[in-house]
Every structure is written in structure tokens, then in C-alpha cells.
CSV table of C-alpha atoms in Angstrom, one decimal:
chain,number,residue,atom,x,y,z
A,1,MET,CA,0.0,0.0,0.0
A,2,HIS,CA,1.3,3.4,-0.9
A,3,LEU,CA,0.4,6.7,0.6
A,4,ASP,CA,-2.8,8.3,-0.6
A,5,ALA,CA,-2.5,10.9,-3.3
A,6,ASP,CA,-3.5,13.8,-1.0
A,7,ARG,CA,-0.6,12.9,1.3
A,8,HIS,CA,1.8,13.7,-1.5
A,9,SER,CA,0.0,16.9,-2.5
A,10,GLY,CA,2.3,19.8,-2.2
A,11,PHE,CA,-0.7,22.1,-1.7
A,12,THR,CA,-2.0,20.1,1.2
A,13,THR,CA,1.2,19.2,3.0
A,14,SER,CA,3.4,22.2,2.2
A,15,ILE,CA,1.9,25.4,0.8
A,16,ILE,CA,-1.0,25.8,3.3
A,17,PRO,CA,1.0,25.1,6.5
A,18,ARG,CA,4.0,27.2,5.3
A,19,ALA,CA,1.7,30.1,4.3
A,20,LEU,CA,0.0,30.0,7.6
A,21,ASN,CA,3.3,29.8,9.5
A,22,GLY,CA,4.8,32.6,7.5
A,23,TRP,CA,1.7,34.9,8.0
A,24,MET,CA,2.0,34.3,11.8
A,25,LEU,CA,5.7,35.2,11.9
A,26,LEU,CA,5.1,38.2,9.7
A,27,THR,CA,2.3,39.4,12.0
A,28,CYS,CA,4.7,39.1,15.0
A,29,ALA,CA,7.4,41.0,13.2
A,30,LEU,CA,5.1,43.9,12.2
A,31,VAL,CA,3.9,44.3,15.7
A,32,ALA,CA,7.4,44.4,17.0
A,33,LEU,CA,8.3,47.1,14.5
A,34,LEU,CA,5.3,49.2,15.2
A,35,ASN,CA,5.7,49.0,19.0
A,36,PRO,CA,8.9,47.3,20.1
A,37,ASP,CA,8.5,48.1,23.7
A,38,ALA,CA,5.0,46.7,24.2
A,39,ALA,CA,5.3,43.2,25.4
A,40,LEU,CA,1.6,42.7,25.5
A,41,ALA,CA,1.3,43.7,21.9
A,42,SER,CA,3.8,41.0,21.0
A,43,GLN,CA,1.9,38.5,23.1
A,44,SER,CA,-1.4,39.2,21.3
A,45,ALA,CA,0.1,39.2,17.8
A,46,ILE,CA,-0.8,35.5,17.5
A,47,SER,CA,-3.5,33.7,19.4
A,48,LYS,CA,-3.4,30.3,21.0
A,49,ASP,CA,-6.1,29.1,18.7
A,50,GLN,CA,-4.0,30.1,15.7
A,51,VAL,CA,-1.1,28.1,17.1
A,52,LEU,CA,-3.4,25.1,17.7
A,53,GLU,CA,-4.6,25.3,14.1
A,54,GLY,CA,-1.0,25.5,12.8
A,55,VAL,CA,0.0,22.4,14.7
A,56,ARG,CA,-3.1,20.5,13.5
A,57,LEU,CA,-2.4,21.5,9.9
A,58,SER,CA,1.2,20.5,10.0
A,59,ARG,CA,0.4,17.1,11.5
A,60,SER,CA,-2.4,16.5,9.0
A,61,GLY,CA,0.2,16.7,6.2
A,62,MET,CA,2.7,14.4,7.9
A,63,PRO,CA,3.6,11.4,5.6
A,64,ALA,CA,4.4,8.0,6.9
A,65,PHE,CA,7.9,8.1,8.3
A,66,HIS,CA,10.6,6.1,10.0
A,67,ALA,CA,13.5,7.0,12.3
A,68,THR,CA,16.1,4.9,14.2
A,69,ALA,CA,17.9,6.6,17.1
A,70,THR,CA,20.3,5.9,19.9
A,71,VAL,CA,18.8,6.8,23.3
A,72,THR,CA,21.4,7.2,26.2
A,73,THR,CA,20.3,7.7,29.8
A,74,ARG,CA,22.7,9.0,32.5
A,75,ARG,CA,22.1,9.3,36.2
A,76,ASP,CA,24.3,11.8,38.0
A,77,THR,CA,24.6,13.2,41.6
A,78,ALA,CA,24.0,16.9,42.3
A,79,GLU,CA,27.7,17.4,41.7
A,80,GLY,CA,27.4,15.8,38.2
A,81,VAL,CA,29.1,12.6,39.2
A,82,PRO,CA,27.7,9.5,37.4
A,83,THR,CA,26.0,7.1,39.9
A,84,VAL,CA,25.9,4.2,37.4
A,85,ALA,CA,27.1,3.5,33.9
A,86,PRO,CA,24.9,5.1,31.2
A,87,SER,CA,22.3,2.8,29.7
A,88,VAL,CA,22.1,2.8,25.9
A,89,ARG,CA,19.3,1.4,23.7
A,90,GLU,CA,18.4,1.7,20.0
A,91,GLU,CA,14.9,2.8,19.2
A,92,THR,CA,13.1,2.6,15.9
A,93,VAL,CA,9.7,4.1,15.1
A,94,VAL,CA,7.8,3.4,11.8
A,95,CYS,CA,4.5,5.3,11.6
A,96,ASP,CA,1.7,6.1,9.3
A,97,PRO,CA,0.0,8.8,11.4
A,98,ARG,CA,-3.4,7.8,12.8
A,99,ARG,CA,-3.3,4.5,10.8
A,100,ALA,CA,-0.5,2.3,12.0
A,101,VAL,CA,2.6,2.5,14.2
A,102,ARG,CA,5.5,0.2,15.3
A,103,VAL,CA,8.0,0.9,18.0
A,104,GLU,CA,11.1,-1.3,18.5
A,105,ARG,CA,13.6,-1.0,21.3
A,106,ALA,CA,16.8,-3.0,21.3
A,107,VAL,CA,19.5,-3.5,23.9
A,108,GLY,CA,22.2,-5.7,22.5
A,109,SER,CA,20.8,-8.2,20.0
A,110,ALA,CA,17.3,-8.5,21.6
A,111,ARG,CA,14.5,-6.4,20.2
A,112,GLN,CA,11.2,-5.7,22.0
A,113,CYS,CA,8.4,-4.6,19.6
A,114,MET,CA,4.9,-3.3,19.8
A,115,ALA,CA,2.6,-2.4,16.9
A,116,THR,CA,-1.0,-1.5,16.1
A,117,ASN,CA,-3.2,-0.5,13.3
A,118,GLY,CA,-6.0,0.5,15.7
A,119,ILE,CA,-7.8,-2.8,15.4
A,120,GLU,CA,-5.2,-5.6,15.8
A,121,HIS,CA,-2.4,-5.1,18.4
A,122,LEU,CA,0.9,-6.9,18.6
A,123,ARG,CA,3.6,-7.2,21.2
A,124,TYR,CA,6.6,-9.5,20.4
A,125,ALA,CA,10.3,-10.0,20.9
A,126,ILE,CA,12.9,-10.8,18.3
A,127,LEU,CA,15.7,-13.0,19.8
A,128,ASP,CA,18.8,-14.7,18.5
A,129,GLY,CA,17.8,-18.1,17.3
A,130,VAL,CA,19.8,-21.3,17.0
A,131,ALA,CA,22.8,-20.9,14.8
A,132,GLY,CA,21.8,-21.2,11.2
A,133,GLU,CA,18.0,-21.0,11.9
A,134,GLY,CA,17.6,-17.2,12.0
A,135,PRO,CA,16.0,-15.1,14.8
A,136,GLU,CA,13.1,-16.4,17.0
A,137,VAL,CA,10.0,-14.2,17.0
A,138,THR,CA,7.5,-14.8,19.8
A,139,GLY,CA,4.8,-12.7,21.5
A,140,SER,CA,1.1,-12.0,21.6
A,141,VAL,CA,-1.7,-10.6,19.4
A,142,SER,CA,-4.9,-9.1,20.7
A,143,GLN,CA,-8.0,-7.2,19.6
A,144,ASP,CA,-7.8,-5.3,23.0
A,145,ALA,CA,-5.0,-2.7,23.4
A,146,ARG,CA,-5.3,-2.8,27.1
A,147,THR,CA,-4.5,-6.5,27.2
A,148,LEU,CA,-1.1,-5.8,25.7
A,149,ARG,CA,-0.6,-2.6,27.7
A,150,LEU,CA,-0.4,-0.4,24.6
A,151,GLU,CA,-2.6,2.4,25.9
A,152,GLY,CA,-0.5,5.3,26.8
A,153,ALA,CA,2.7,3.7,25.3
A,154,ARG,CA,5.2,6.4,24.1
A,155,SER,CA,8.4,6.3,22.1
A,156,THR,CA,11.2,8.9,22.6
A,157,ILE,CA,10.6,10.5,19.3
A,158,ASP,CA,6.9,11.1,19.9
A,159,LEU,CA,7.8,12.5,23.4
A,160,LEU,CA,10.1,15.0,21.6
A,161,MET,CA,7.3,15.9,19.2
A,162,ASP,CA,4.7,15.5,22.0
A,163,TRP,CA,2.7,13.6,19.5
A,164,PRO,CA,1.3,10.4,21.1
A,165,LEU,CA,1.5,8.2,18.0
A,166,VAL,CA,0.2,5.0,19.5
A,167,SER,CA,-2.7,6.8,21.2
A,168,GLU,CA,-3.6,8.5,18.0
A,169,VAL,CA,-3.8,5.2,16.1
A,170,LEU,CA,-5.9,3.7,18.8
A,171,ALA,CA,-8.2,6.7,19.0
A,172,SER,CA,-8.6,6.8,15.2
A,173,ALA,CA,-10.6,3.6,15.4
A,174,THR,CA,-13.3,5.4,17.4
A,175,GLY,CA,-12.9,8.8,15.8
A,176,ALA,CA,-11.7,10.3,19.1
A,177,GLU,CA,-8.7,12.4,19.9
A,178,PRO,CA,-6.0,11.5,22.4
A,179,LYS,CA,-6.3,13.1,25.8
A,180,ASN,CA,-2.5,13.6,26.1
A,181,GLY,CA,0.1,15.3,23.9
A,182,LEU,CA,0.6,18.8,22.5
A,183,VAL,CA,-2.8,19.2,20.8
A,184,ALA,CA,-4.6,18.3,23.9
A,185,TRP,CA,-2.5,20.7,25.9
A,186,LEU,CA,-3.1,23.6,23.5
A,187,ALA,CA,-6.9,22.9,23.6
A,188,GLN,CA,-7.0,23.9,27.3
A,189,ALA,CA,-8.6,27.3,27.8
A,190,ASP,CA,-6.0,28.7,30.1
A,191,VAL,CA,-3.0,28.2,27.8
A,192,GLN,CA,-1.5,31.6,26.9
A,193,VAL,CA,0.9,32.9,24.3
A,194,VAL,CA,3.8,34.4,26.1
A,195,ASP,CA,5.6,35.8,23.1
A,196,CYS,CA,6.4,35.0,19.5
A,197,GLU,CA,10.0,36.2,19.3
A,198,THR,CA,11.8,33.6,21.4
A,199,VAL,CA,14.9,32.4,19.5
A,200,VAL,CA,16.1,28.8,20.0
A,201,ASP,CA,19.2,27.7,18.0
A,202,GLY,CA,18.6,30.5,15.6
A,203,SER,CA,14.9,29.8,14.9
A,204,GLN,CA,12.2,32.3,15.8
A,205,CYS,CA,9.6,30.5,17.9
A,206,VAL,CA,6.3,31.0,19.7
A,207,ARG,CA,6.3,30.4,23.4
A,208,LEU,CA,3.2,29.4,25.3
A,209,SER,CA,2.6,28.8,29.0
A,210,ARG,CA,0.1,27.3,31.4
A,211,THR,CA,0.1,27.3,35.2
A,212,ALA,CA,-1.8,24.6,37.0
A,213,PRO,CA,-4.9,25.8,39.0
A,214,GLY,CA,-4.0,27.1,42.4
A,215,GLY,CA,-0.6,28.4,41.3
A,216,GLY,CA,1.0,25.0,40.9
A,217,LEU,CA,3.6,23.9,38.3
A,218,ARG,CA,4.0,26.0,35.2
A,219,VAL,CA,4.5,24.3,31.8
A,220,GLU,CA,6.0,26.1,28.8
A,221,TYR,CA,6.3,25.0,25.2
A,222,THR,CA,8.4,26.9,22.6
A,223,LEU,CA,7.2,25.9,19.2
A,224,ASP,CA,9.0,26.4,15.8
A,225,PRO,CA,6.5,27.5,13.1
A,226,ALA,CA,9.1,27.1,10.3
A,227,CYS,CA,9.7,23.4,11.3
A,228,GLY,CA,6.2,22.0,11.5
A,229,TRP,CA,5.5,23.5,14.9
A,230,LEU,CA,7.9,21.0,16.6
A,231,PRO,CA,8.5,21.8,20.3
A,232,ARG,CA,12.0,23.2,20.2
A,233,ARG,CA,11.8,23.4,24.0
A,234,TYR,CA,9.5,22.0,26.7
A,235,GLN,CA,10.0,23.1,30.3
A,236,VAL,CA,8.3,22.5,33.7
A,237,PHE,CA,8.8,25.1,36.5
A,238,SER,CA,8.0,25.4,40.1
A,239,GLY,CA,7.9,29.1,40.6
A,240,GLU,CA,11.0,30.2,38.8
A,241,THR,CA,12.9,26.9,39.5
A,242,LEU,CA,13.3,24.7,36.4
A,243,LEU,CA,12.5,21.1,37.3
A,244,PHE,CA,12.4,19.4,33.8
A,245,SER,CA,13.4,20.3,30.3
A,246,ARG,CA,13.4,18.7,26.9
A,247,GLU,CA,15.1,20.5,24.0
A,248,ILE,CA,15.5,19.7,20.3
A,249,HIS,CA,18.8,20.9,18.9
A,250,GLU,CA,18.6,19.5,15.3
A,251,ILE,CA,15.7,19.0,13.0
A,252,GLU,CA,15.5,17.4,9.6
A,253,ALA,CA,13.2,18.2,6.7
A,254,ILE,CA,12.0,14.9,5.3
A,255,GLY,CA,9.9,16.3,2.4
A,256,SER,CA,6.2,17.1,1.9
A,257,GLY,CA,6.7,20.0,4.4
A,258,ALA,CA,7.4,17.5,7.2
A,259,PHE,CA,10.1,17.6,9.9
A,260,LEU,CA,11.6,15.1,12.4
A,261,PRO,CA,13.9,15.7,15.4
A,262,LEU,CA,17.4,14.4,14.9
A,263,ARG,CA,19.1,15.4,18.1
A,264,ALA,CA,17.7,16.3,21.5
A,265,VAL,CA,18.4,16.4,25.2
A,266,GLU,CA,16.0,15.8,28.1
A,267,ARG,CA,17.0,16.8,31.7
A,268,ASN,CA,15.2,15.8,34.9
A,269,VAL,CA,17.0,18.4,37.0
A,270,ALA,CA,15.6,17.3,40.3
A,271,GLY,CA,16.2,13.6,39.6
A,272,GLY,CA,19.7,14.1,38.1
A,273,VAL,CA,18.7,12.1,35.0
A,274,THR,CA,19.8,13.2,31.5
A,275,VAL,CA,18.5,11.5,28.3
A,276,GLU,CA,20.3,12.1,25.0
A,277,PHE,CA,18.6,11.3,21.7
A,278,ALA,CA,20.4,11.1,18.4
A,279,VAL,CA,19.2,9.7,15.1
A,280,ALA,CA,21.6,7.2,13.6
A,281,ARG,CA,23.6,8.2,10.5
A,282,ASP,CA,25.2,6.1,7.7
A,283,ALA,CA,28.8,6.3,6.7
A,284,ASP,CA,28.1,9.4,4.6
A,285,GLY,CA,26.4,11.2,7.4
A,286,ARG,CA,22.8,10.8,6.2
A,287,PRO,CA,20.3,10.4,9.0
A,288,ASN,CA,18.4,7.1,9.3
A,289,ALA,CA,15.1,8.8,9.1
A,290,GLY,CA,12.7,9.7,6.3
A,291,VAL,CA,9.5,9.0,4.4
A,292,VAL,CA,8.0,5.5,4.1
A,293,LEU,CA,6.1,4.7,0.9
A,294,ASP,CA,5.0,1.1,1.6
A,295,THR,CA,3.1,1.0,4.9
A,296,THR,CA,1.6,-2.5,4.6
A,297,SER,CA,4.0,-4.1,7.0
A,298,ILE,CA,4.1,-1.5,9.8
A,299,ALA,CA,1.7,-3.4,12.0
A,300,THR,CA,2.5,-6.9,10.7
A,301,ALA,CA,4.6,-9.4,12.6
A,302,PRO,CA,7.8,-10.7,10.8
A,303,SER,CA,7.6,-13.9,8.8
A,304,GLY,CA,7.7,-17.0,11.0
A,305,ALA,CA,6.5,-15.2,14.1
A,306,VAL,CA,4.8,-17.3,16.7
A,307,LEU,CA,2.2,-15.1,18.3
A,308,GLN,CA,-0.3,-16.3,21.0
A,309,ALA,CA,-3.8,-14.8,20.8
A,310,GLU,CA,-4.7,-13.0,24.1
């Protein structure tokens, strides 16, 4: 199965989102020129609803994609001294948004996989087989996502995009929207645009904020309109104290007006945990990420798999 024609349409996936994003940035720039000292004017140059619409438009044009990355987790003391050796895993995501997704995690030669097309759900392992007989693939298949603990499952790349890929595929079967992720956060009435001139790694971004009722934790997203509204920065504060941050430092355009994070760092300041994400590259430096044209095998177990019905 190949992607639908409208997914390849430059008008749908590129011109509309880029025109909208360009208009938003131009509006911010004009306001800044007319009244550079008025912070409130800058804040109101773009509304939260316009940002939400921009995110939805960009995601509606996202083609099926794949990405393979190395995820390294370090635990340090307050003085920055490692408490244990870093843990390293390889993570692969193959996704046709809202239709099918597969997440694979590997430590050494063993791979743990989960996949769904919204109707049938898989969870299986790929292990080294007997010499000369190839890998052993065993696991479970079910019509109930809860049985295989797929509900709420997240990959590192969808955490960076704050796009709950598994949840969206599961929700698509009922026509619902996930209750977590960036779109759900932006839909809350008390989210506010802080400014549209925040610069992250040279990109002009829009920063939004929400404080929990009763003056609790404050969450801020800094979104990049020029790169599909990816969250360049996500932060959690208690008062003015930073507790948690996630920042994308490198983004790749994969065609059709779509973008993927290539390199990012997550820091749990209070817990002393740092997670580094880096998409793998080939010998010529090309990232192992891009568009997938044939999506038929995303939620299909490998040939020879022995899966038990749950």
C-alpha cells in the first residue's frame, strides 16, 4: 500500500502550513516594528487558537515516516558525578500517522516490539535463534489494546514531538482524539501565548505557557512554526525553578513539508537524569530517518513469528 495521493499533494502538505506559519511570523514582526517596547502587543500578535490550528495543519500533512535513534540515559549526583554506567538502547519508530505504528527497542541483540493498526495489536520479541536458523520471534496478538498494555505507550521520538503516535492510532478507530500530547494541551482554555519572538538555536519561535490551577507547576512550550511547529523546547517550572526540560537541537526536513527531530536532550533536574537522543547516521552522514512509501508491514509481525492470541 502506498500513501494516498492527497498525502503527496504539495498544496495540502506544504503550501497551506507554510503560508499560515509565514503569516503568523510576519504578524509578530510587524507588531514588534510598530511597538517594540510593548510586550503585551507582542503576546497578542498570534492567538493560542491560531497556534493550535497551525499544529493540526502541519500534522495532517505528515507522511508515513521512519526513524532509528540511539537513546542514552545517564544518572548523576548533584555534583554531576555518574551514579551508574549510562544505559544505551536503540529505538526505531515506523508510523503512518493515525493509521499504524510500530515501536522497536533494542538492547544488544534482543528487540522488543509493539505495533498496532488501531484494530489488531501486537507485542513481540525478536531474539537470536539457534545458529543457522535465524531469529526467533515470539509474542502476543490481541483485539484489545489494554490486554497488551499499549494504551499510553510512548516512544522517545513522539515524546520529543509530543505527538502520542500509539494513542492517535488507537483513537482513530473510534474517531476520538487522544487526551494527552501537545494538541490536547493547546486545547485547554488557560494556555496563553507568552511571546512569538523567542529564539532557539537561531529559529524564531512562539512560546506558550500554562500554570496549574492554584498556582502549581508551570508548563511552557516553545514551538517552531518554520519546522512543522515542533516543540524546540519543553519546560516545567515550580515558581522560577526549572524542574524538567526537553530541547530539540537539530531538525531534519523529510519532504512534503514535514520535519523530524534528529538530536535532543532531556533533563530531569531534580532527579539528576539526562537522556540524549540522536538519530543514527550512515557512513556518509545521512540520517536514518525519512518518508516510508510502503506502509503495509508496519503493524504486521515478521515472517515466521509465533504469536499467541490473548
